[in-house]
């Protein structure tokens, strides 16, 4: 079975709003999650089910990424973090890693004008070591071009690992203690938060994982400590606006307690 990329890659989307206003759900103002994280899982399995190469699954995911961004804008989500390439993904085959590096770089390059038009501020979370310089260059260029946009911040988590982020934060604090900039007598939660990759971005309210797997896979462990979790059965290339909106609607029916007892005493 041949893979027809034209069927899955929509490179010419209009500016927001993107959908017929009559089909966009009406979410109560101020109730939607401010920050949503998405673990985009299942590309390889999607391709395998169709007798395709794993890389074909990644290609099929591209329009879904941007459909998800569009859905977040339409729902008035302010921050969206996308788990794009983890520190553990280096363990995949060299050919797949090369494809993902090239594909990530090329998507950012091709889509920058579109995202800028949508009012997207592009951010990056991850480690520099091992990440291709060409990918870093595109990310930094995109960050510079979109730095004044205020519709939504989209964080591409590339070469990201939650434990790595915490280790890097601890190392930065240790260096400041060594240099006499701060006291090492007591490390506070705020101090840790201030040394994360994007300390100005608020904690995650909702984490969505596609493909039916029920784990968070080292994704934003500090920021998502009290996030609501939604594990959806669809493989990521089968997702998009409707799945994202469904998760937002489910979130609105959750009761977030943050460790406290509700007034009803339940």
Short mmCIF file of C-alpha atoms in Angstrom, two decimals:
data_model
loop_
_atom_site.label_atom_id
_atom_site.label_comp_id
_atom_site.label_asym_id
_atom_site.label_seq_id
_atom_site.Cartn_x
_atom_site.Cartn_y
_atom_site.Cartn_z
CA UNK A 1 0.00 0.00 0.00
CA UNK A 2 1.52 3.30 -1.07
CA UNK A 3 1.39 6.33 1.20
CA UNK A 4 -0.23 9.36 -0.39
CA UNK A 5 1.06 12.32 1.59
CA UNK A 6 -1.39 14.64 -0.17
CA UNK A 7 -4.22 12.96 1.68
CA UNK A 8 -2.79 13.79 5.09
CA UNK A 9 -0.81 17.02 4.72
CA UNK A 10 -2.81 20.20 4.52
CA UNK A 11 -0.26 22.96 4.14
CA UNK A 12 -2.63 25.81 3.25
CA UNK A 13 -4.93 26.53 6.16
CA UNK A 14 -6.75 29.85 6.52
CA UNK A 15 -6.17 32.25 9.36
CA UNK A 16 -8.18 31.83 12.56
CA UNK A 17 -11.04 31.31 13.11
CA UNK A 18 -10.57 28.03 11.30
CA UNK A 19 -13.92 26.29 11.60
CA UNK A 20 -17.53 27.05 10.93
CA UNK A 21 -18.50 29.01 14.08
CA UNK A 22 -21.64 26.91 14.37
CA UNK A 23 -19.62 23.75 15.07
CA UNK A 24 -17.17 25.20 17.60
CA UNK A 25 -18.37 24.17 21.08
CA UNK A 26 -19.27 26.96 23.46
CA UNK A 27 -16.99 26.55 26.44
CA UNK A 28 -17.73 28.75 29.49
CA UNK A 29 -15.40 31.73 29.66
CA UNK A 30 -12.64 31.26 32.21
CA UNK A 31 -13.38 27.57 32.69
CA UNK A 32 -11.21 26.00 29.98
CA UNK A 33 -7.74 24.79 30.99
CA UNK A 34 -5.22 27.56 30.67
CA UNK A 35 -2.38 25.18 29.80
CA UNK A 36 -2.85 21.86 27.97
CA UNK A 37 -0.11 19.33 27.31
CA UNK A 38 -0.46 16.72 24.57
CA UNK A 39 1.52 13.48 24.35
CA UNK A 40 1.22 12.78 20.64
CA UNK A 41 1.46 9.00 20.65
CA UNK A 42 0.62 6.29 18.13
CA UNK A 43 2.10 7.45 14.82
CA UNK A 44 4.05 4.24 14.32
CA UNK A 45 1.10 1.99 15.18
CA UNK A 46 -1.15 4.01 12.89
CA UNK A 47 1.26 3.34 10.01
CA UNK A 48 1.71 -0.35 10.89
CA UNK A 49 -2.06 -0.92 10.82
CA UNK A 50 -2.05 0.35 7.24
CA UNK A 51 1.04 -1.54 6.09
CA UNK A 52 3.06 1.69 5.92
CA UNK A 53 6.46 2.75 7.22
CA UNK A 54 6.71 4.32 10.67
CA UNK A 55 7.88 7.55 9.05
CA UNK A 56 4.63 7.66 7.09
CA UNK A 57 2.81 7.80 10.42
CA UNK A 58 4.85 10.84 11.43
CA UNK A 59 4.01 12.53 8.14
CA UNK A 60 0.33 11.79 8.65
CA UNK A 61 0.55 13.48 12.06
CA UNK A 62 1.60 16.87 10.69
CA UNK A 63 -1.85 18.22 9.79
CA UNK A 64 -3.20 16.84 13.07
CA UNK A 65 -0.65 18.90 14.99
CA UNK A 66 -1.92 22.05 13.35
CA UNK A 67 -5.55 21.02 13.65
CA UNK A 68 -4.86 20.61 17.38
CA UNK A 69 -3.30 24.07 17.58
CA UNK A 70 -6.33 25.48 15.75
CA UNK A 71 -8.69 23.70 18.17
CA UNK A 72 -6.79 25.11 21.14
CA UNK A 73 -7.07 28.63 19.75
CA UNK A 74 -10.78 28.17 19.11
CA UNK A 75 -11.27 26.91 22.68
CA UNK A 76 -9.27 29.89 24.07
CA UNK A 77 -6.52 27.74 25.57
CA UNK A 78 -3.60 30.07 26.30
CA UNK A 79 -0.67 27.61 26.43
CA UNK A 80 -0.23 24.34 24.53
CA UNK A 81 2.75 22.02 25.10
CA UNK A 82 3.36 19.34 22.47
CA UNK A 83 5.58 16.34 23.28
CA UNK A 84 7.44 16.16 19.99
CA UNK A 85 10.70 14.27 20.65
CA UNK A 86 11.77 12.94 24.04
CA UNK A 87 15.23 12.37 25.42
CA UNK A 88 14.38 8.65 25.25
CA UNK A 89 13.52 8.79 21.55
CA UNK A 90 17.24 8.73 20.73
CA UNK A 91 16.95 4.99 21.42
CA UNK A 92 14.96 4.52 18.21
CA UNK A 93 16.62 3.38 15.00
CA UNK A 94 19.15 5.83 13.54
CA UNK A 95 17.08 6.13 10.38
CA UNK A 96 13.94 7.10 12.30
CA UNK A 97 15.86 9.57 14.45
CA UNK A 98 17.30 11.19 11.31
CA UNK A 99 13.84 11.40 9.81
CA UNK A 100 12.39 12.98 12.96
CA UNK A 101 15.18 15.55 13.20
CA UNK A 102 14.82 16.54 9.55
CA UNK A 103 11.02 16.48 9.74
CA UNK A 104 10.89 18.62 12.90
CA UNK A 105 13.22 21.18 11.37
CA UNK A 106 11.33 21.27 8.07
CA UNK A 107 7.90 21.60 9.69
CA UNK A 108 9.02 24.60 11.73
CA UNK A 109 10.59 26.17 8.64
CA UNK A 110 7.54 25.59 6.42
CA UNK A 111 4.92 26.51 8.99
CA UNK A 112 6.46 29.58 10.64
CA UNK A 113 4.55 32.10 8.51
CA UNK A 114 1.30 30.24 9.09
CA UNK A 115 1.78 30.11 12.85
CA UNK A 116 2.79 33.76 12.92
CA UNK A 117 -0.40 34.63 11.02
CA UNK A 118 -2.44 32.70 13.58
CA UNK A 119 -0.89 34.70 16.45
CA UNK A 120 1.10 31.74 17.78
CA UNK A 121 4.13 32.43 19.93
CA UNK A 122 6.51 29.53 19.41
CA UNK A 123 8.49 28.29 22.41
CA UNK A 124 10.91 25.43 22.91
CA UNK A 125 11.51 23.17 25.89
CA UNK A 126 14.39 20.71 25.85
CA UNK A 127 18.11 20.13 26.06
CA UNK A 128 20.68 21.43 23.58
CA UNK A 129 23.15 18.53 23.79
CA UNK A 130 22.55 15.94 21.01
CA UNK A 131 19.82 18.01 19.37
CA UNK A 132 20.76 18.89 15.81
CA UNK A 133 22.04 22.43 15.41
CA UNK A 134 19.81 22.93 12.36
CA UNK A 135 16.75 22.14 14.53
CA UNK A 136 17.89 24.54 17.25
CA UNK A 137 18.50 27.24 14.65
CA UNK A 138 14.96 26.89 13.28
CA UNK A 139 13.45 26.88 16.75
CA UNK A 140 15.35 30.00 17.79
CA UNK A 141 14.44 31.75 14.53
CA UNK A 142 10.78 30.88 15.08
CA UNK A 143 10.93 32.08 18.68
CA UNK A 144 12.37 35.41 17.55
CA UNK A 145 9.85 35.94 14.73
CA UNK A 146 6.83 35.14 16.91
CA UNK A 147 7.95 36.55 20.27
CA UNK A 148 5.35 39.34 20.31
CA UNK A 149 2.34 37.12 19.48
CA UNK A 150 -0.25 36.77 22.21
CA UNK A 151 -3.03 34.46 20.96
CA UNK A 152 -1.42 31.24 22.21
CA UNK A 153 2.02 30.04 23.28
CA UNK A 154 2.84 26.70 21.64
CA UNK A 155 5.74 24.90 23.30
CA UNK A 156 7.48 22.30 21.15
CA UNK A 157 9.07 19.84 23.58
CA UNK A 158 11.98 18.60 21.48
CA UNK A 159 14.78 16.59 23.10
CA UNK A 160 12.72 17.00 26.24
CA UNK A 161 12.62 14.80 29.32
CA UNK A 162 11.00 15.69 32.61
CA UNK A 163 13.77 14.19 34.73
CA UNK A 164 16.35 15.95 32.58
CA UNK A 165 14.57 19.26 33.13
CA UNK A 166 14.60 18.76 36.90
CA UNK A 167 18.26 17.71 36.84
CA UNK A 168 19.13 20.81 34.79
CA UNK A 169 17.19 23.00 37.24
CA UNK A 170 19.05 21.44 40.19
CA UNK A 171 22.40 21.96 38.43
CA UNK A 172 21.57 25.62 37.76
CA UNK A 173 20.65 26.14 41.41
CA UNK A 174 23.86 24.41 42.54
CA UNK A 175 25.90 26.71 40.30
CA UNK A 176 24.22 29.79 41.76
CA UNK A 177 24.92 28.51 45.27
CA UNK A 178 28.55 27.91 44.34
CA UNK A 179 28.81 31.42 42.90
CA UNK A 180 27.30 32.91 46.05
CA UNK A 181 24.20 34.23 44.28
CA UNK A 182 21.76 32.32 46.47
CA UNK A 183 21.88 30.48 49.77
CA UNK A 184 21.86 26.72 49.62
CA UNK A 185 20.37 26.32 53.10
CA UNK A 186 16.88 25.76 51.76
CA UNK A 187 15.77 24.96 48.24
CA UNK A 188 12.13 25.94 47.79
CA UNK A 189 9.53 24.84 45.27
CA UNK A 190 9.49 28.36 43.84
CA UNK A 191 13.24 28.21 43.39
CA UNK A 192 12.90 25.00 41.40
CA UNK A 193 10.06 26.43 39.33
CA UNK A 194 12.12 29.51 38.56
CA UNK A 195 14.87 27.34 37.04
CA UNK A 196 12.71 25.26 34.69
CA UNK A 197 13.05 25.67 30.93
CA UNK A 198 10.12 28.11 30.66
CA UNK A 199 9.50 29.42 34.17
CA UNK A 200 7.00 32.05 33.02
CA UNK A 201 4.56 29.45 31.70
CA UNK A 202 1.94 28.34 34.28
CA UNK A 203 1.49 24.77 35.43
CA UNK A 204 -0.34 22.33 33.19
CA UNK A 205 -4.07 21.95 33.85
CA UNK A 206 -4.78 19.06 31.46
CA UNK A 207 -2.58 16.38 29.92
CA UNK A 208 -3.97 14.48 26.95
CA UNK A 209 -2.30 11.28 25.79
CA UNK A 210 -3.42 9.65 22.58
CA UNK A 211 -3.25 5.96 21.51
CA UNK A 212 -4.80 4.43 24.63
CA UNK A 213 -1.55 4.14 26.60
CA UNK A 214 -2.03 5.16 30.24
CA UNK A 215 1.22 6.73 31.33
CA UNK A 216 2.80 10.19 31.14
CA UNK A 217 6.23 9.04 29.90
CA UNK A 218 8.41 11.64 31.60
CA UNK A 219 6.31 14.55 30.28
CA UNK A 220 6.32 17.72 32.40
CA UNK A 221 6.32 15.92 35.79
CA UNK A 222 6.81 19.13 37.79
CA UNK A 223 4.44 21.31 35.78
CA UNK A 224 1.74 18.62 35.60
CA UNK A 225 1.83 17.59 39.27
CA UNK A 226 -1.86 18.46 39.67
CA UNK A 227 -2.96 18.21 36.06
CA UNK A 228 -6.06 16.32 35.06
CA UNK A 229 -5.20 13.33 32.83
CA UNK A 230 -7.16 12.20 29.79
CA UNK A 231 -6.05 9.02 28.02
CA UNK A 232 -7.88 8.82 24.71
CA UNK A 233 -8.03 5.66 22.57
CA UNK A 234 -7.41 7.29 19.18
CA UNK A 235 -3.95 7.07 17.61
CA UNK A 236 -2.60 10.56 17.11
CA UNK A 237 -3.02 10.73 13.30
CA UNK A 238 -6.73 9.98 13.86
CA UNK A 239 -7.12 12.91 16.27
CA UNK A 240 -7.67 16.62 15.71
CA UNK A 241 -10.24 19.23 16.66
CA UNK A 242 -13.04 16.91 17.71
CA UNK A 243 -10.86 14.81 20.03
CA UNK A 244 -9.27 17.92 21.53
CA UNK A 245 -12.65 19.54 22.13
CA UNK A 246 -13.97 16.33 23.67
CA UNK A 247 -11.09 16.37 26.14
CA UNK A 248 -11.79 20.01 27.00
CA UNK A 249 -15.42 19.15 27.62
CA UNK A 250 -14.42 16.22 29.86
CA UNK A 251 -12.09 18.54 31.78
CA UNK A 252 -14.97 20.93 32.49
CA UNK A 253 -16.73 18.13 34.39
CA UNK A 254 -13.74 17.32 36.60
CA UNK A 255 -13.57 18.55 40.21
CA UNK A 256 -10.07 19.84 40.87
CA UNK A 257 -9.23 19.73 44.58
CA UNK A 258 -5.45 20.28 44.73
CA UNK A 259 -5.32 18.18 47.90
CA UNK A 260 -8.11 20.07 49.69
CA UNK A 261 -11.49 18.77 50.84
CA UNK A 262 -14.43 20.34 48.98
CA UNK A 263 -16.96 22.39 50.92
CA UNK A 264 -19.46 19.55 50.70
CA UNK A 265 -17.07 17.35 52.67
CA UNK A 266 -17.10 14.60 50.04
#
